[in-house]
């Protein structure tokens, strides 16, 4: 469905379909794409005790996906004669007991089936162990589950159901790395046709990434972001009371120490900001007292940028909790602490701070601007749209917020499947070019929107325009590289643009992350891991670290799975 202007109504491509372009978990990205493009509704009747194949929330039931195995042959009225037939009968009786919840009795039948089954019947034996593991799982005896599934896999290395059951047991035991390996191996074996297995793998991968991120963050060496990154960050605040000071060369009646801090800001000597702020706060200069809160706000801001979260919160709290602090300083301390809480994956505290800031100064456009971003992160498109609308009304000459409103309007139109709203948003982008011709974000965000609409050639032209306006913005080069990857699968062109980005800004974490993802998809896992490690050193937030660790863990798992399966599955996966 398209509107009169040719705007697609199908919405942005699903994230899994853009696995290469948006750095989704690399071990699953292409396989998930294969699953989505090739899976068909199954006509095979389901097995198990539940009549409903879905949970209340609409997710596929895992009990259906990892069930006991039953015989496919019709039952015979004759008495079993061979040991294998006797074992199969015992298994069938065990299955009936399993279905009515008599798990201990079912285990006894599976025990006897295992005892009398000839060892050469490996496939049957593997089934008996897997079914016994299913009963142990119901009793929450996870050590026994793992042991039986391992035995089943020794007998039948391609037994996906045993892999999935063992993975679930490992997840319960917090053995996340091993659980993810088993989930991923099962996905490969089932050609990514088991959606539940894919979702379970994704869930465990995120848990594993978060675990590694928290451990890494505790001992991480902190790195000051690039000058362009900090400059861009500063530009997202329209009326910040401290940022506006450094832009005015006449500092007025302030202490020499504070003047030195502001001079560092003006000259982009950002490494010196925190030390000079601390030195001035510890000085005995009487002029410092009148500007103490401004200095604290500036230091807290750079602690935030550096990733020193506890130190930043401590400084913000001093400003917020001191009674006679000017309202603008309190408002911006709340805004920045709110964004920090979002980085720490604590949206409740974040929105509480935004609410307090809005109550203190309902006319501060930056409150709504940054809260709009937080709503976008939470996929709350309607709320984000309202915030950006308010921010634009309060700061009508702020090009960045105007174009972000355009993009949010477009997203809202997609959600509502409204051609009218989408077309209006696209026309508003054109208005932005006229109102703010020197604002590079206008061209960048329009190009990203065109990418989502698969208007690649036009998007490329606007990325080129954004680079013309801001040639030192490394991130735009990365986006343009991803465009060529998505547009015509031109990996060489994509890598060329990303390498250009890294030459411009060797602290561009997004460039290393994206290049690592591409190398992983090309099968260059060792190189990918090196690039992910570089990205980790430059990341500052728990969200960023979790995401990159997920990529790294998935890439490492891909090597492990290749060794485990020792087959052409990985080659087929890579060539999908």
XYZ file of C-alpha atoms in Angstrom:
576
model
C 0.000 0.000 0.000
C 1.362 3.394 -0.939
C 0.071 6.908 -0.640
C -0.337 9.440 -3.381
C 3.226 10.558 -3.038
C 4.560 7.025 -3.233
C 5.170 6.732 0.501
C 5.232 3.072 1.501
C 2.680 2.072 4.116
C 4.344 -1.201 5.031
C 6.558 0.542 7.604
C 10.274 0.179 8.204
C 11.810 -3.185 7.478
C 11.790 -5.455 10.544
C 14.971 -5.327 12.584
C 15.814 -8.930 11.833
C 15.674 -8.186 8.096
C 18.163 -5.359 8.617
C 20.508 -7.515 10.692
C 23.548 -6.427 8.718
C 22.557 -2.798 8.695
C 21.507 -2.295 12.306
C 23.938 -4.661 14.017
C 21.432 -7.161 15.341
C 22.934 -10.218 17.060
C 25.137 -11.644 14.338
C 24.694 -15.323 15.088
C 20.957 -14.995 14.550
C 20.482 -12.106 12.130
C 20.648 -13.834 8.764
C 19.126 -17.017 10.081
C 16.156 -15.076 11.411
C 15.802 -13.448 8.003
C 15.798 -16.919 6.472
C 13.136 -18.019 8.917
C 10.890 -15.049 8.173
C 11.230 -15.388 4.407
C 10.888 -19.156 4.160
C 8.738 -20.417 7.016
C 5.197 -21.574 6.279
C 2.389 -22.463 8.684
C 2.822 -26.042 9.759
C 0.056 -28.550 9.063
C 1.524 -31.077 11.491
C -0.712 -31.629 14.552
C 0.884 -30.504 17.814
C 1.861 -32.887 20.540
C 1.752 -32.542 24.284
C -0.804 -32.093 27.016
C -1.777 -28.462 26.328
C -4.602 -27.766 23.899
C -3.496 -24.202 23.410
C -0.306 -23.507 21.476
C -0.001 -19.944 22.809
C 0.422 -18.319 26.170
C -1.941 -15.534 27.216
C 0.465 -12.897 25.934
C 0.451 -14.387 22.454
C 3.953 -15.907 22.635
C 4.345 -19.480 21.411
C 4.245 -21.973 24.248
C 7.661 -23.422 24.979
C 6.029 -26.564 26.347
C 4.773 -27.273 22.848
C 8.150 -26.658 21.339
C 10.160 -28.863 23.714
C 7.920 -31.835 24.387
C 8.377 -35.545 24.919
C 8.861 -37.671 21.809
C 6.229 -40.228 20.842
C 6.191 -43.054 18.314
C 4.939 -42.206 14.853
C 4.045 -45.843 14.014
C 0.510 -47.166 14.683
C 0.111 -49.125 17.901
C 0.194 -52.899 17.587
C -2.101 -55.217 19.575
C 0.563 -57.945 19.541
C 2.836 -58.373 22.532
C 6.328 -56.927 21.965
C 8.936 -59.534 21.254
C 12.284 -57.815 20.765
C 14.084 -55.800 23.463
C 13.649 -52.657 21.344
C 9.888 -53.239 21.056
C 9.662 -53.763 24.827
C 11.622 -50.577 25.416
C 9.370 -48.640 23.048
C 6.303 -49.947 24.898
C 7.771 -48.827 28.226
C 8.454 -45.407 26.734
C 4.866 -45.153 25.462
C 3.546 -46.030 28.911
C 5.903 -43.462 30.411
C 4.594 -40.858 27.997
C 1.010 -41.492 29.129
C 2.069 -41.064 32.756
C 3.922 -37.870 31.812
C 0.804 -36.415 30.216
C -1.242 -36.804 33.404
C 1.498 -35.348 35.582
C 2.851 -38.541 37.159
C 6.461 -37.630 36.508
C 8.174 -39.945 39.008
C 6.312 -42.942 37.592
C 7.120 -41.812 34.057
C 10.805 -41.639 35.006
C 10.638 -45.230 36.288
C 9.298 -46.402 32.914
C 11.959 -44.450 31.017
C 14.619 -45.991 33.315
C 13.462 -49.492 32.390
C 13.314 -48.591 28.700
C 16.932 -47.386 28.849
C 18.032 -50.580 30.654
C 16.613 -53.026 28.130
C 17.184 -51.074 24.895
C 20.072 -52.498 22.842
C 22.983 -50.057 22.759
C 23.120 -50.140 18.959
C 19.685 -48.480 18.784
C 21.192 -45.085 19.463
C 18.325 -42.994 18.123
C 15.766 -44.768 20.294
C 18.031 -44.536 23.339
C 18.503 -40.830 22.746
C 14.715 -40.416 22.746
C 14.380 -42.272 26.062
C 16.980 -39.995 27.687
C 15.341 -36.881 26.250
C 11.919 -37.921 27.531
C 13.320 -38.680 30.965
C 14.922 -35.242 30.914
C 11.472 -33.767 30.188
C 10.104 -35.410 33.324
C 13.073 -34.213 35.383
C 12.446 -30.714 34.068
C 8.885 -30.787 35.380
C 10.324 -31.720 38.793
C 12.878 -28.866 38.487
C 15.786 -31.287 38.785
C 17.953 -29.344 36.364
C 21.213 -31.223 36.989
C 19.465 -34.422 35.917
C 17.955 -32.617 32.923
C 21.404 -31.525 31.764
C 22.903 -34.992 32.308
C 20.154 -36.777 30.356
C 20.160 -34.263 27.505
C 23.945 -34.559 27.272
C 23.633 -38.339 27.041
C 20.930 -37.979 24.360
C 23.225 -35.681 22.368
C 26.129 -38.107 22.640
C 23.874 -40.686 21.013
C 22.336 -38.251 18.511
C 24.439 -35.061 18.059
C 21.738 -33.417 15.894
C 18.950 -33.815 18.418
C 17.556 -30.246 18.459
C 14.925 -30.977 21.097
C 17.589 -32.200 23.530
C 19.665 -29.087 22.812
C 16.719 -26.832 23.582
C 15.839 -28.656 26.794
C 19.437 -28.596 28.014
C 19.653 -24.902 27.139
C 16.597 -24.166 29.262
C 18.081 -26.086 32.179
C 21.333 -24.166 31.812
C 19.419 -20.888 31.750
C 17.750 -21.849 35.039
C 21.211 -22.554 36.471
C 22.479 -19.161 35.151
C 24.932 -20.897 32.809
C 24.113 -18.330 30.160
C 27.053 -18.851 27.808
C 26.413 -22.587 27.483
C 22.668 -22.004 27.234
C 23.126 -19.595 24.346
C 25.418 -22.019 22.534
C 22.786 -24.756 22.762
C 19.925 -22.467 21.714
C 21.911 -21.258 18.717
C 22.966 -24.765 17.670
C 19.313 -25.828 17.802
C 18.345 -22.865 15.620
C 20.892 -23.922 13.005
C 19.748 -27.551 13.083
C 16.125 -26.540 12.626
C 16.985 -24.091 9.826
C 15.550 -21.243 11.917
C 11.990 -22.570 11.616
C 11.399 -22.667 15.381
C 10.395 -19.158 16.377
C 10.325 -20.002 20.071
C 13.930 -21.207 19.937
C 14.950 -17.961 18.247
C 13.188 -15.861 20.883
C 14.736 -17.899 23.683
C 18.197 -17.501 22.159
C 17.674 -13.754 21.832
C 16.502 -13.511 25.444
C 19.521 -15.389 26.804
C 21.897 -13.419 24.580
C 20.611 -10.157 26.056
C 20.994 -11.536 29.589
C 24.516 -12.661 28.804
C 25.404 -9.306 27.260
C 24.040 -7.427 30.273
C 25.990 -9.693 32.646
C 29.258 -9.128 30.779
C 28.551 -5.394 30.446
C 28.051 -4.962 34.200
C 31.279 -6.832 34.946
C 33.187 -4.834 32.339
C 31.802 -1.474 33.442
C 32.995 -2.019 37.015
C 36.652 -2.028 35.886
C 36.452 -0.112 32.616
C 39.125 2.443 31.767
C 37.295 5.681 31.028
C 37.876 7.498 27.742
C 36.825 11.074 26.987
C 34.660 11.096 23.832
C 35.858 12.774 20.663
C 35.630 16.541 20.271
C 32.949 16.225 17.628
C 30.864 13.936 19.851
C 31.005 16.425 22.746
C 30.272 19.350 20.443
C 27.238 17.506 19.095
C 26.091 16.710 22.632
C 26.378 20.368 23.662
C 24.323 21.373 20.634
C 21.388 19.236 21.798
C 20.773 21.763 24.591
C 19.254 25.025 23.415
C 19.297 27.064 26.629
C 21.768 25.316 28.938
C 22.882 27.994 31.463
C 26.505 26.778 31.591
C 27.002 25.897 27.931
C 25.819 29.388 27.029
C 28.527 30.900 29.250
C 31.457 29.399 27.363
C 30.089 30.728 24.080
C 30.389 34.280 25.423
C 34.033 35.445 25.419
C 33.210 38.141 28.009
C 33.023 36.008 31.132
C 32.329 38.965 33.387
C 32.851 38.871 37.131
C 33.940 35.294 37.655
C 36.978 33.725 39.275
C 40.124 33.128 37.186
C 39.753 29.392 37.794
C 36.222 29.273 36.400
C 37.337 31.448 33.476
C 40.048 28.861 32.784
C 37.398 26.098 32.722
C 35.268 28.052 30.262
C 38.327 28.736 28.136
C 38.928 24.964 27.932
C 35.370 24.547 26.726
C 35.758 27.246 24.087
C 39.027 25.749 22.836
C 37.616 22.191 22.988
C 40.281 21.079 25.467
C 37.769 18.711 26.991
C 40.244 16.433 28.780
C 41.020 19.326 31.156
C 37.452 20.229 32.120
C 36.952 17.839 35.053
C 40.401 18.453 36.629
C 40.029 22.246 36.358
C 36.484 22.108 37.762
C 37.671 20.025 40.715
C 40.624 22.334 41.299
C 38.347 25.369 41.348
C 35.774 23.714 43.637
C 38.555 22.876 46.108
C 40.036 26.374 46.007
C 39.466 29.035 48.658
C 38.718 31.779 46.158
C 35.624 33.699 47.401
C 34.462 34.328 43.824
C 34.069 30.578 43.362
C 31.182 30.430 45.839
C 28.828 32.419 43.616
C 29.469 30.053 40.679
C 29.836 26.778 42.565
C 26.614 25.295 41.173
C 27.525 26.170 37.575
C 30.907 24.485 38.038
C 29.222 21.435 39.617
C 26.777 21.193 36.703
C 29.609 21.357 34.186
C 31.648 18.729 36.034
C 28.623 16.464 36.402
C 27.962 16.800 32.667
C 31.494 15.683 31.818
C 31.313 12.856 34.349
C 28.191 11.757 32.450
C 29.992 11.983 29.105
C 32.950 10.074 30.514
C 30.763 7.309 31.934
C 31.484 8.059 35.609
C 27.856 7.619 36.542
C 28.111 7.639 40.341
C 30.214 10.800 40.355
C 27.801 12.502 37.963
C 24.773 11.590 40.076
C 26.514 12.849 43.204
C 27.130 16.288 41.653
C 23.634 16.466 40.160
C 22.098 15.672 43.545
C 23.972 18.505 45.240
C 22.455 20.958 42.748
C 18.962 19.432 42.892
C 18.823 19.216 46.686
C 20.236 22.684 47.497
C 17.444 25.173 48.257
C 18.760 28.478 46.909
C 19.989 27.217 43.527
C 18.598 29.171 40.507
C 15.774 27.321 38.760
C 17.550 26.954 35.372
C 20.483 25.133 37.018
C 18.142 22.728 38.825
C 16.138 22.116 35.659
C 19.197 21.195 33.593
C 20.604 19.041 36.399
C 17.292 17.135 36.357
C 17.266 16.839 32.548
C 20.798 15.439 32.460
C 20.244 13.099 35.396
C 17.104 11.870 33.625
C 19.124 11.027 30.495
C 21.690 9.281 32.700
C 18.994 7.135 34.289
C 17.836 6.138 30.803
C 21.399 5.047 30.012
C 21.340 2.964 33.196
C 18.062 1.340 32.055
C 16.014 2.925 34.814
C 13.152 4.635 32.948
C 11.011 5.128 36.071
C 13.623 7.384 37.685
C 14.263 9.061 34.350
C 10.668 10.094 33.756
C 10.346 11.158 37.393
C 13.212 13.633 36.839
C 11.703 14.879 33.589
C 8.414 15.464 35.396
C 10.146 17.450 38.153
C 11.996 19.534 35.565
C 8.768 20.311 33.694
C 7.075 21.341 36.947
C 9.960 23.674 37.822
C 9.971 25.321 34.385
C 7.071 24.371 32.085
C 8.461 26.705 29.410
C 11.872 24.987 29.067
C 11.876 23.398 25.626
C 14.886 21.182 26.397
C 12.817 19.224 28.943
C 10.393 18.095 26.227
C 13.148 17.629 23.647
C 15.113 15.161 25.759
C 12.024 13.493 27.178
C 10.887 12.966 23.598
C 14.081 11.025 22.967
C 13.440 8.908 26.055
C 9.926 8.135 24.839
C 11.315 7.110 21.442
C 13.695 4.698 23.183
C 10.694 3.205 24.960
C 8.791 2.959 21.642
C 6.182 5.358 23.041
C 5.654 7.132 19.738
C 2.519 9.084 20.655
C 4.123 10.520 23.808
C 7.339 11.320 21.911
C 5.339 13.146 19.254
C 3.611 15.294 21.860
C 6.937 16.151 23.509
C 8.652 17.146 20.266
C 5.613 19.225 19.295
C 5.862 21.099 22.606
C 9.642 21.512 22.260
C 9.208 22.986 18.787
C 6.586 25.444 20.000
C 8.905 26.640 22.784
C 12.070 26.748 20.649
C 10.831 27.444 17.083
C 14.308 28.427 15.863
C 15.976 25.184 16.979
C 16.569 23.183 13.784
C 17.520 19.953 15.563
C 14.283 19.673 17.509
C 12.238 20.688 14.452
C 13.626 17.870 12.316
C 13.270 15.356 15.154
C 9.613 16.301 15.313
C 9.382 15.597 11.559
C 10.890 12.149 12.057
C 8.635 11.356 15.010
C 5.590 12.450 13.020
C 6.685 10.062 10.278
C 7.054 7.223 12.812
C 3.630 8.024 14.226
C 2.131 7.908 10.745
C 3.668 4.488 10.222
C 2.226 3.205 13.489
C -1.210 4.591 12.647
C -0.880 3.485 9.018
C -1.895 6.995 7.974
C -0.827 8.153 4.520
C -1.885 11.687 5.374
C 0.354 11.943 8.455
C 3.335 10.416 6.642
C 3.013 12.734 3.646
C 2.717 15.752 5.972
C 5.885 14.660 7.817
C 7.807 14.300 4.551
C 6.697 17.776 3.435
C 7.761 19.170 6.815
C 11.267 17.822 6.175
C 11.367 20.005 3.066
C 10.289 22.978 5.166
C 13.190 22.195 7.509
C 15.667 22.515 4.635
C 14.334 26.003 3.924
C 14.205 27.139 7.555
C 17.497 25.560 8.652
C 19.670 25.138 5.528
C 22.890 24.810 7.539
C 21.604 22.219 10.032
C 23.253 18.889 9.043
C 20.815 16.853 11.160
C 17.978 17.922 8.852
C 19.614 16.111 5.941
C 20.807 13.141 8.027
C 17.412 12.384 9.553
C 15.634 12.810 6.238
C 18.112 10.397 4.640
C 17.512 7.853 7.408
C 13.776 8.156 6.871
C 14.233 7.602 3.140
C 16.304 4.514 3.948
C 13.395 3.108 5.936
C 11.147 3.793 2.958
C 13.708 2.039 0.708
C 14.237 5.169 -1.400
C 17.945 4.479 -1.454
C 19.191 6.679 -4.257
C 17.493 9.740 -2.821
C 18.741 8.857 0.665
C 22.317 8.673 -0.621
C 22.028 12.190 -2.058
C 20.890 13.565 1.311
C 23.646 11.769 3.208
C 26.060 13.443 0.793
C 24.406 16.797 1.610
C 24.792 16.133 5.346
C 28.490 15.367 4.863
C 28.879 18.572 2.881
C 27.415 20.539 5.817
C 29.351 18.640 8.498
C 32.381 16.856 6.984
C 33.744 15.902 10.418
C 30.697 13.898 11.467
C 31.927 10.305 11.360
C 28.514 8.840 12.168
C 27.043 10.111 8.890
C 29.711 8.176 6.964
C 28.759 5.025 8.874
C 25.092 5.553 8.023
C 25.987 6.072 4.376
C 28.002 2.869 4.400
C 25.021 0.975 5.831
C 22.854 2.496 3.120
C 25.023 0.911 0.416
C 24.969 -2.389 2.271
C 21.177 -2.347 2.462
C 20.684 -0.857 -1.008
C 22.779 -3.097 -3.200
C 24.740 -5.355 -0.811
C 27.901 -3.444 -1.700
C 30.083 -4.559 1.188
C 33.248 -2.966 -0.204
C 31.560 0.435 -0.479
C 30.140 0.083 3.017
C 33.526 -0.791 4.484
C 35.121 2.107 2.587
C 32.706 4.627 4.108
C 33.091 3.187 7.611
C 36.878 3.243 7.384
C 36.633 6.880 6.309
C 34.548 7.528 9.406
C 37.228 5.961 11.620
C 39.948 8.081 9.982
C 37.931 11.213 10.740
C 37.163 10.124 14.307
C 39.144 7.242 15.790
C 36.787 7.316 18.782
C 33.683 6.538 16.712
C 32.367 3.549 18.651
C 29.503 3.073 16.183
C 31.996 2.641 13.347
C 33.917 -0.155 15.094
C 30.707 -1.881 16.136
C 29.253 -1.761 12.624
C 32.467 -2.859 10.943
C 32.695 -5.731 13.434
C 29.187 -6.825 12.521
C 30.046 -6.826 8.821
C 33.205 -8.862 9.407
C 31.231 -11.350 11.484
C 28.706 -11.778 8.704
C 31.575 -12.313 6.262
C 32.899 -15.082 8.514
C 35.946 -13.131 9.727
C 35.105 -13.811 13.359
C 38.531 -13.094 14.873
C 38.672 -9.703 13.172
C 35.083 -8.999 14.238
C 35.914 -9.704 17.874
C 38.882 -7.293 17.733
C 36.591 -4.575 16.390
C 33.955 -5.252 19.043
C 36.667 -5.011 21.718
C 37.676 -1.619 20.338
C 34.046 -0.490 20.439
C 33.778 -1.653 24.053
C 36.693 0.551 25.133
C 34.851 3.582 23.721
C 31.364 2.796 25.033
C 30.157 4.622 28.124
C 26.687 3.369 28.952
C 25.284 0.071 30.155
C 22.953 -0.030 27.143
C 25.825 0.385 24.667
C 28.020 -2.156 26.442
C 25.201 -4.700 26.664
C 24.532 -4.394 22.951
C 28.173 -4.755 21.920
C 28.790 -7.653 24.284
C 25.760 -9.366 22.757
C 27.363 -8.977 19.327
C 30.714 -10.245 20.584
C 29.183 -13.192 22.454
C 27.152 -14.139 19.399
C 30.224 -13.988 17.150
C 32.255 -16.155 19.526
C 29.364 -18.614 19.759
C 29.289 -18.865 16.003
C 32.812 -20.265 16.074
C 31.884 -22.702 18.825
C 28.789 -23.928 16.993
C 30.763 -24.456 13.814
C 33.143 -26.712 15.713
C 30.316 -28.547 17.478
C 28.247 -29.279 14.400
C 31.208 -29.858 12.084
C 28.927 -29.727 9.082
C 27.871 -27.593 6.162
C 25.152 -25.914 8.203
C 27.281 -22.876 8.958
C 28.266 -22.535 5.330
C 24.632 -22.691 4.301
C 23.766 -20.154 6.974
C 26.453 -17.757 5.792
C 25.253 -17.984 2.192
C 21.569 -17.365 2.889
